[in-house]
CSV table of C-alpha atoms in Angstrom, one decimal:
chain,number,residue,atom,x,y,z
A,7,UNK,CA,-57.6,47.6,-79.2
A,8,UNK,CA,-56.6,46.0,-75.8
A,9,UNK,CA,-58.6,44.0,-74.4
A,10,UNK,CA,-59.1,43.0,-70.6
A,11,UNK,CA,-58.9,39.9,-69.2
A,12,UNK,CA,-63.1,39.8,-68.9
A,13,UNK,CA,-63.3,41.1,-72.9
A,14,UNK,CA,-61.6,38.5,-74.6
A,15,UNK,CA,-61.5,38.8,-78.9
A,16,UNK,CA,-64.3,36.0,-79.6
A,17,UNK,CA,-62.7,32.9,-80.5
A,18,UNK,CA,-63.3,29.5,-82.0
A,19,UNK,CA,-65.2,27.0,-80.2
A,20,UNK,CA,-64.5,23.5,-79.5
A,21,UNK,CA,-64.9,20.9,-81.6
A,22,UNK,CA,-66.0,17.4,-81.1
A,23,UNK,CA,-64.0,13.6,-80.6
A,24,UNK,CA,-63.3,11.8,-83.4
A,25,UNK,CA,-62.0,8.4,-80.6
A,26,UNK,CA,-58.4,8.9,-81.3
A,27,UNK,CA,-57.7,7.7,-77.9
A,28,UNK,CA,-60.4,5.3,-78.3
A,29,UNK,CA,-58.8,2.6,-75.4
A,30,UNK,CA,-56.0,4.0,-74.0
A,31,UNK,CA,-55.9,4.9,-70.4
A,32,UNK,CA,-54.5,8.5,-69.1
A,33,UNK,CA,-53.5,10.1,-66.0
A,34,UNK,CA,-53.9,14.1,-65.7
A,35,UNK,CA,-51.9,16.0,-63.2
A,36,UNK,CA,-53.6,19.3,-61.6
A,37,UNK,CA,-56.8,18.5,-63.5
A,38,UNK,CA,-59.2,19.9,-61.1
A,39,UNK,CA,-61.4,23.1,-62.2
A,40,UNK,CA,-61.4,25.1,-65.3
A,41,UNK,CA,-57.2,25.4,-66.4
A,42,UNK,CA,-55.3,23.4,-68.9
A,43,UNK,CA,-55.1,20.2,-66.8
A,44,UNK,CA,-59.3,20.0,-67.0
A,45,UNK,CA,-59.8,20.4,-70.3
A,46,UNK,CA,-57.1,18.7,-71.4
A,47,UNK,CA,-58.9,15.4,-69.3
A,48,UNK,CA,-62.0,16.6,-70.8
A,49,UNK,CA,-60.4,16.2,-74.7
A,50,UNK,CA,-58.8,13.2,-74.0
A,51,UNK,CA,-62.2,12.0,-73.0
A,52,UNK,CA,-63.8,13.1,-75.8
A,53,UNK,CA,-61.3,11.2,-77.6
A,54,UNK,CA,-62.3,8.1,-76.0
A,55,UNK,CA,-60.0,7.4,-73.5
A,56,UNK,CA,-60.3,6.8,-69.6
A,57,UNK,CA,-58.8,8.8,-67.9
A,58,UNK,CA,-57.3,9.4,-63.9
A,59,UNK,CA,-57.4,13.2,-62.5
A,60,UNK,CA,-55.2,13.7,-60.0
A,61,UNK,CA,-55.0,17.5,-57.9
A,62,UNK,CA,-53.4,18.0,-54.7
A,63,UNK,CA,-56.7,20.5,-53.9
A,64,UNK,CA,-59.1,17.3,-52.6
A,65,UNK,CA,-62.6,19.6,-52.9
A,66,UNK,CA,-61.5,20.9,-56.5
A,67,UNK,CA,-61.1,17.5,-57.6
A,68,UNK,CA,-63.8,15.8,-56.5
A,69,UNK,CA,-66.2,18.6,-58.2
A,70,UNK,CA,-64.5,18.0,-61.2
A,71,UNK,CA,-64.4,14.4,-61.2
A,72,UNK,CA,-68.1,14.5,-60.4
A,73,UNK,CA,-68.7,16.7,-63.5
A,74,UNK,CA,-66.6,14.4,-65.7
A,75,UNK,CA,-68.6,11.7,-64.8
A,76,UNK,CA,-71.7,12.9,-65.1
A,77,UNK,CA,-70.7,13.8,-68.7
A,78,UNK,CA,-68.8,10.5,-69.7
A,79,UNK,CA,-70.2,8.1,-67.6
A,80,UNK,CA,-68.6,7.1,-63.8
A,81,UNK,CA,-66.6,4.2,-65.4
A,82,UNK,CA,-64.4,6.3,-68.4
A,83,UNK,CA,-63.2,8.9,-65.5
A,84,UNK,CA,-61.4,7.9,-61.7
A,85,UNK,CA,-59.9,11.0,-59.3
A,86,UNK,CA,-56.8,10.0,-57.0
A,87,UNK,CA,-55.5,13.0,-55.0
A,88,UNK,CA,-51.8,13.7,-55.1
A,89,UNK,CA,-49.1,16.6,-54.3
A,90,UNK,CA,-46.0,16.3,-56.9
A,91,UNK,CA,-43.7,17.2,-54.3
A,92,UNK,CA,-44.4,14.0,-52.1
A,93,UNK,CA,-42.8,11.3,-54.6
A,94,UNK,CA,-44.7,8.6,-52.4
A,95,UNK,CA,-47.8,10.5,-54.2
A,96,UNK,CA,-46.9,10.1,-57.4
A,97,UNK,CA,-45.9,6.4,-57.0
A,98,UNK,CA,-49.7,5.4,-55.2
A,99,UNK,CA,-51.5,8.1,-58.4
A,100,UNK,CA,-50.5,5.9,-61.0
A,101,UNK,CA,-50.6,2.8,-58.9
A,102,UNK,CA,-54.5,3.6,-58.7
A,103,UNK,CA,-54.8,4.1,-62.5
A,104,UNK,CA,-52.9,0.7,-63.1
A,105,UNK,CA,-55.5,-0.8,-60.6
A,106,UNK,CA,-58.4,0.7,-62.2
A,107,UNK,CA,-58.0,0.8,-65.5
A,108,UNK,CA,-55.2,-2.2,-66.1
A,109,UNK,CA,-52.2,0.3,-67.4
A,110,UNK,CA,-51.4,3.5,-68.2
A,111,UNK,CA,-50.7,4.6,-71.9
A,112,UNK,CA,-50.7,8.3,-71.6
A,113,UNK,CA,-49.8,10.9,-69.2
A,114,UNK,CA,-50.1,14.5,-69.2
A,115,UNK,CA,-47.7,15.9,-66.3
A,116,UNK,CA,-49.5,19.6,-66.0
A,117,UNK,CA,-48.8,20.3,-62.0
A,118,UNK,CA,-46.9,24.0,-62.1
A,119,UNK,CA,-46.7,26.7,-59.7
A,120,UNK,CA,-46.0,30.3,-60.6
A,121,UNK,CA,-45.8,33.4,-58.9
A,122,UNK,CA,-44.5,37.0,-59.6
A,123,UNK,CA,-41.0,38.2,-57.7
A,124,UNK,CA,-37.8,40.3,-58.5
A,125,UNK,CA,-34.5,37.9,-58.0
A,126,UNK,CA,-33.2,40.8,-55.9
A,127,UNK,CA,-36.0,40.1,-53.3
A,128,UNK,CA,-37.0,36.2,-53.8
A,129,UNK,CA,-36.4,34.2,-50.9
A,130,UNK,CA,-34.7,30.8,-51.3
A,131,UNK,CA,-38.6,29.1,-50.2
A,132,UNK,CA,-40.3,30.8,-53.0
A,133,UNK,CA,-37.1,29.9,-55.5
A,134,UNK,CA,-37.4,26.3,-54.0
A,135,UNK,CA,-41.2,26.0,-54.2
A,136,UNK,CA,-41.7,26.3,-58.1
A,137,UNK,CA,-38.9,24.6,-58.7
A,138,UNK,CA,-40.1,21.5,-56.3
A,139,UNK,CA,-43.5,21.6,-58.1
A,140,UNK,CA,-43.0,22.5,-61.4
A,141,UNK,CA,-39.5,21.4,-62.8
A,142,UNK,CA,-38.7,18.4,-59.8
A,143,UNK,CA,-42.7,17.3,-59.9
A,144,UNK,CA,-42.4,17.1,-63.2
A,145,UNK,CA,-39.5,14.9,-63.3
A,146,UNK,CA,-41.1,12.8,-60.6
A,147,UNK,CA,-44.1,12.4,-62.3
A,148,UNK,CA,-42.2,11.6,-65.8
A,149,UNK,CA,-39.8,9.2,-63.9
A,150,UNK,CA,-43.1,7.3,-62.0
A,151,UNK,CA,-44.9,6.9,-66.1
A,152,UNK,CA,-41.6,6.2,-67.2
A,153,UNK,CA,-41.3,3.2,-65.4
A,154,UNK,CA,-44.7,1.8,-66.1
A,155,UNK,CA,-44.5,2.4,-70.0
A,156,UNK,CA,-41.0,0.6,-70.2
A,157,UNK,CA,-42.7,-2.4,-68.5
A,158,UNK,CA,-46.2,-2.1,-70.6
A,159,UNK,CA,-43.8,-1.5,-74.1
A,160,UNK,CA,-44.6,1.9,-75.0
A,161,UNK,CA,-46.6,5.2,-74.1
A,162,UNK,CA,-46.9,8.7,-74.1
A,163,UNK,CA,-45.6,11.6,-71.6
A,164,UNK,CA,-46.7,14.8,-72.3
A,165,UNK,CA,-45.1,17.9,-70.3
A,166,UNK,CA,-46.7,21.3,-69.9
A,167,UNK,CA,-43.5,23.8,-70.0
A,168,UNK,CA,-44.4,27.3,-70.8
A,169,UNK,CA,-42.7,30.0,-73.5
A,170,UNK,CA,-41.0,31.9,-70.5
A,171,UNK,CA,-38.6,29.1,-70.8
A,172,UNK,CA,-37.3,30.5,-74.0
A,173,UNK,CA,-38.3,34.4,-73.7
A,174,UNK,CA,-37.5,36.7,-70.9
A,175,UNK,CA,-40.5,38.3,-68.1
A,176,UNK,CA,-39.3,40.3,-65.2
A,177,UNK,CA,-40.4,38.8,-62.2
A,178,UNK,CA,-40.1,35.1,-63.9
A,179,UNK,CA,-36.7,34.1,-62.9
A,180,UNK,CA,-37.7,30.8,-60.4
A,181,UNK,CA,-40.6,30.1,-63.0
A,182,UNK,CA,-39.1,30.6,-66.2
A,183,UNK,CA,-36.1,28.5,-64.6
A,184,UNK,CA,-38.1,25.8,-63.8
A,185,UNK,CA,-39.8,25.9,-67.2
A,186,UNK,CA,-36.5,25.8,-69.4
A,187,UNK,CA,-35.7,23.2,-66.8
A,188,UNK,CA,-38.8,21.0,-68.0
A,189,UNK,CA,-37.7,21.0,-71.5
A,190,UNK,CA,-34.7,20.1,-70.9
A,191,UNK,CA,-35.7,17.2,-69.0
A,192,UNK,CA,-38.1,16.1,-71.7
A,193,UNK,CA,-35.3,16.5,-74.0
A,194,UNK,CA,-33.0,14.2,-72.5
A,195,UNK,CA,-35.5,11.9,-71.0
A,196,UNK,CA,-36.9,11.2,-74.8
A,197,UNK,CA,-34.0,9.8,-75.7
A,198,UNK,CA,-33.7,7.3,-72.9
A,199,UNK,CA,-37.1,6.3,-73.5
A,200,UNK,CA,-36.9,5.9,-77.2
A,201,UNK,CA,-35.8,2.2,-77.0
A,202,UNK,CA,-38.6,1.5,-74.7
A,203,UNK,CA,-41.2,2.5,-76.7
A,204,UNK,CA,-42.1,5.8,-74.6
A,205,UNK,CA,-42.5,9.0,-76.7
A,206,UNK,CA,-42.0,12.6,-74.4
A,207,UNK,CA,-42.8,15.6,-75.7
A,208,UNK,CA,-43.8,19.1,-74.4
A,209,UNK,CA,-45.8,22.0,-75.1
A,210,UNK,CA,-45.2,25.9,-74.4
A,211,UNK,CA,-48.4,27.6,-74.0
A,212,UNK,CA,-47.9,31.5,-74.1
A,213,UNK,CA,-51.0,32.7,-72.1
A,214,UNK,CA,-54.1,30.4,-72.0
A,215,UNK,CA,-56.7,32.6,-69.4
A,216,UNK,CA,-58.9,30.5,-66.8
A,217,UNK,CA,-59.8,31.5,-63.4
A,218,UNK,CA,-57.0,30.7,-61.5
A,219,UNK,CA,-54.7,32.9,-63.4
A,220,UNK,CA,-56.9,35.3,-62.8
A,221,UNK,CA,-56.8,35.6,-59.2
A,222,UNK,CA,-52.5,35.9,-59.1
A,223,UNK,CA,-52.7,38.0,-62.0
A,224,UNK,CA,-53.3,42.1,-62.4
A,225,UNK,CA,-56.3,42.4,-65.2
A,226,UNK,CA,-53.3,44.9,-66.2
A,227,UNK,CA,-50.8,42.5,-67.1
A,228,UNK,CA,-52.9,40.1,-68.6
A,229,UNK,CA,-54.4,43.0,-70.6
A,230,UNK,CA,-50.9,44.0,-71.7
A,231,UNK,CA,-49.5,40.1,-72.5
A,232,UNK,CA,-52.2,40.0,-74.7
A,233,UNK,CA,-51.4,42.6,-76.9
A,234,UNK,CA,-48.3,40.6,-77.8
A,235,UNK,CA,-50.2,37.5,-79.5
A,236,UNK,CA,-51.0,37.8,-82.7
A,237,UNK,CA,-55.1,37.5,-82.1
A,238,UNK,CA,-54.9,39.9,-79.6
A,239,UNK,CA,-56.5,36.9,-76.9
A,240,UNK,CA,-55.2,34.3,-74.4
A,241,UNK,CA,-55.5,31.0,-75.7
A,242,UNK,CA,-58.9,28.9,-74.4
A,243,UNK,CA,-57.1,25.9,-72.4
A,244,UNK,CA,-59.1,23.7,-74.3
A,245,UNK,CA,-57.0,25.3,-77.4
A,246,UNK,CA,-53.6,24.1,-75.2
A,247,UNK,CA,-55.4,20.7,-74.5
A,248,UNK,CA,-56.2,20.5,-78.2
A,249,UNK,CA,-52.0,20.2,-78.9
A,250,UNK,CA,-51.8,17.7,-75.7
A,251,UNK,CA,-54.5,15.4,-77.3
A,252,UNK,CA,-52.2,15.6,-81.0
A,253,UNK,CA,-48.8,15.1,-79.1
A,254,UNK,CA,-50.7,11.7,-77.1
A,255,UNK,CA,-52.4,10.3,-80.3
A,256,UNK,CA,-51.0,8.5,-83.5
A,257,UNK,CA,-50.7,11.5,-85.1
A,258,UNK,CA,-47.6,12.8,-83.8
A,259,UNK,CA,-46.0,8.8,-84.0
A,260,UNK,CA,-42.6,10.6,-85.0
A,261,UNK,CA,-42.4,13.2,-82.5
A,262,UNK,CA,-40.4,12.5,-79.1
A,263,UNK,CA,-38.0,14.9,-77.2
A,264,UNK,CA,-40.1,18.1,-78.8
A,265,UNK,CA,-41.3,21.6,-77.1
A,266,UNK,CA,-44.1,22.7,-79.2
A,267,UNK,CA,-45.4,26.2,-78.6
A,268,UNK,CA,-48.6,26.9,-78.6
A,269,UNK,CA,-48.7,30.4,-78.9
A,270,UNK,CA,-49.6,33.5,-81.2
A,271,UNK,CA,-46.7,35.7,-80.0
A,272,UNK,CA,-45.3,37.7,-83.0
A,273,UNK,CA,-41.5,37.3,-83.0
């Protein structure tokens, strides 16, 4: 049975925290409303950490670091507005999480932009726009924690890539680009970091539904991508967030320079 994307299969629900972040310090890229980036700041705060949200949509963000601090308390959660694509941005977001909460151990670079276009009529803006945000603010962001965690002696990155950067979608090309593009970089990047301490890793999410998707997405297609995972749903974000919080703890010590997909696409 296909489902649409209002009649989601029923899935599991949230668990709690068990403080595996317990004092660390985070910073959350595009964390503002109900996607992957706030539910992934809502995990890492369940596992005890502190944590810096960061959107480049001011109003969004200040909702959302209103909610989180309602829910953990004003002093575990701080908000600094940023746009990936400005590098001055990145540099004064994690500035104001050093200043606030003394360092940063983890960050979680989710800021991607999509959008649905045929090569044959994609203009070089809308090639150049996902690529600036997603692939380039990516590497901006990695670059900015990068530098802090070599200083600090270790951390954790954590990149949200996607599985269009391994399997084909028409209409994808700029986005699946910039997607292989971000494993790539968090490939290569691991292995510079690795004698500093700094673990990177990535996830690939297949399709994880919030409202956002929903509003640049046809019901139609969401209804038909979901026929090709195995549980015949989307992924929860909090079920993506879930694989961010493993990647950032202890528990994935050995791990660096790996794309981990989170996804229940048959082969």
């Amino acid at each position: 049975m296909v489902h649409s994307a209002s009649e989601q299969t029923p899935g599991p629900t949230p668990g709690s925290g068990h403080g595996l972040l317990r004092g660390r310090t985070a910073v959350v890229t595009a964390a503002a409303g109900a996607g992957i980036g706030g539910s992934t700041a809502r995990r890492l705060l369940d596992e005890g950490a502190r944590v810096l949200i960061s959107d480049a949509h001011e109003k969004r963000l200040k909702e959302t670091h209103a909610r989180l601090a309602a829910d953990f308390g004003p002093d575990a959660v701080t908000a600094a507005p940023c746009d990936v694509t400005v590098d001055d941005q990145v540099t004064a977001m994690f500035d104001a999480a050093r200043t606030r909460f003394g360092r940063v151990d983890i960050a979680v670079n989710n800021a991607g932009l999509g959008g649905t276009a045929d090569l044959v009529d994609m203009t070089d803006d809308q090639w150049n726009r996902v690529l600036d945000v997603t692939l380039t603010g990516t590497m901006r962001c990695t670059r900015a924690a990068l530098r802090l965690m070599s200083a600090n002696g270790g951390g954790v990155i954590v990149n949200n890539a996607s599985v269009v950067g391994w399997r084909a979608q028409a209409g994808q090309s700029h986005y699946a680009a910039a997607k292989a593009g971000v494993m790539a970089l968090t490939r290569c990047a691991a292995l510079e970091a690795a004698p500093h301490g700094v673990r990177i890793n990535a996830v690939a999410p297949s399709l994880a539904m919030h409202p956002h998707l929903v509003k640049v997405t046809s019901d139609e297609l969401l209804a038909e991508l979901a026929t090709r995972e195995a549980f015949g749903r989307s992924a929860e974000p909090w079920e993506i967030a879930n694989v961010i919080v493993f990647l950032a703890s202890d528990y994935s010590s050995y791990m660096t320079g790996e794309v981990v997909s989170v996804s229940s696409q048959r082969a």
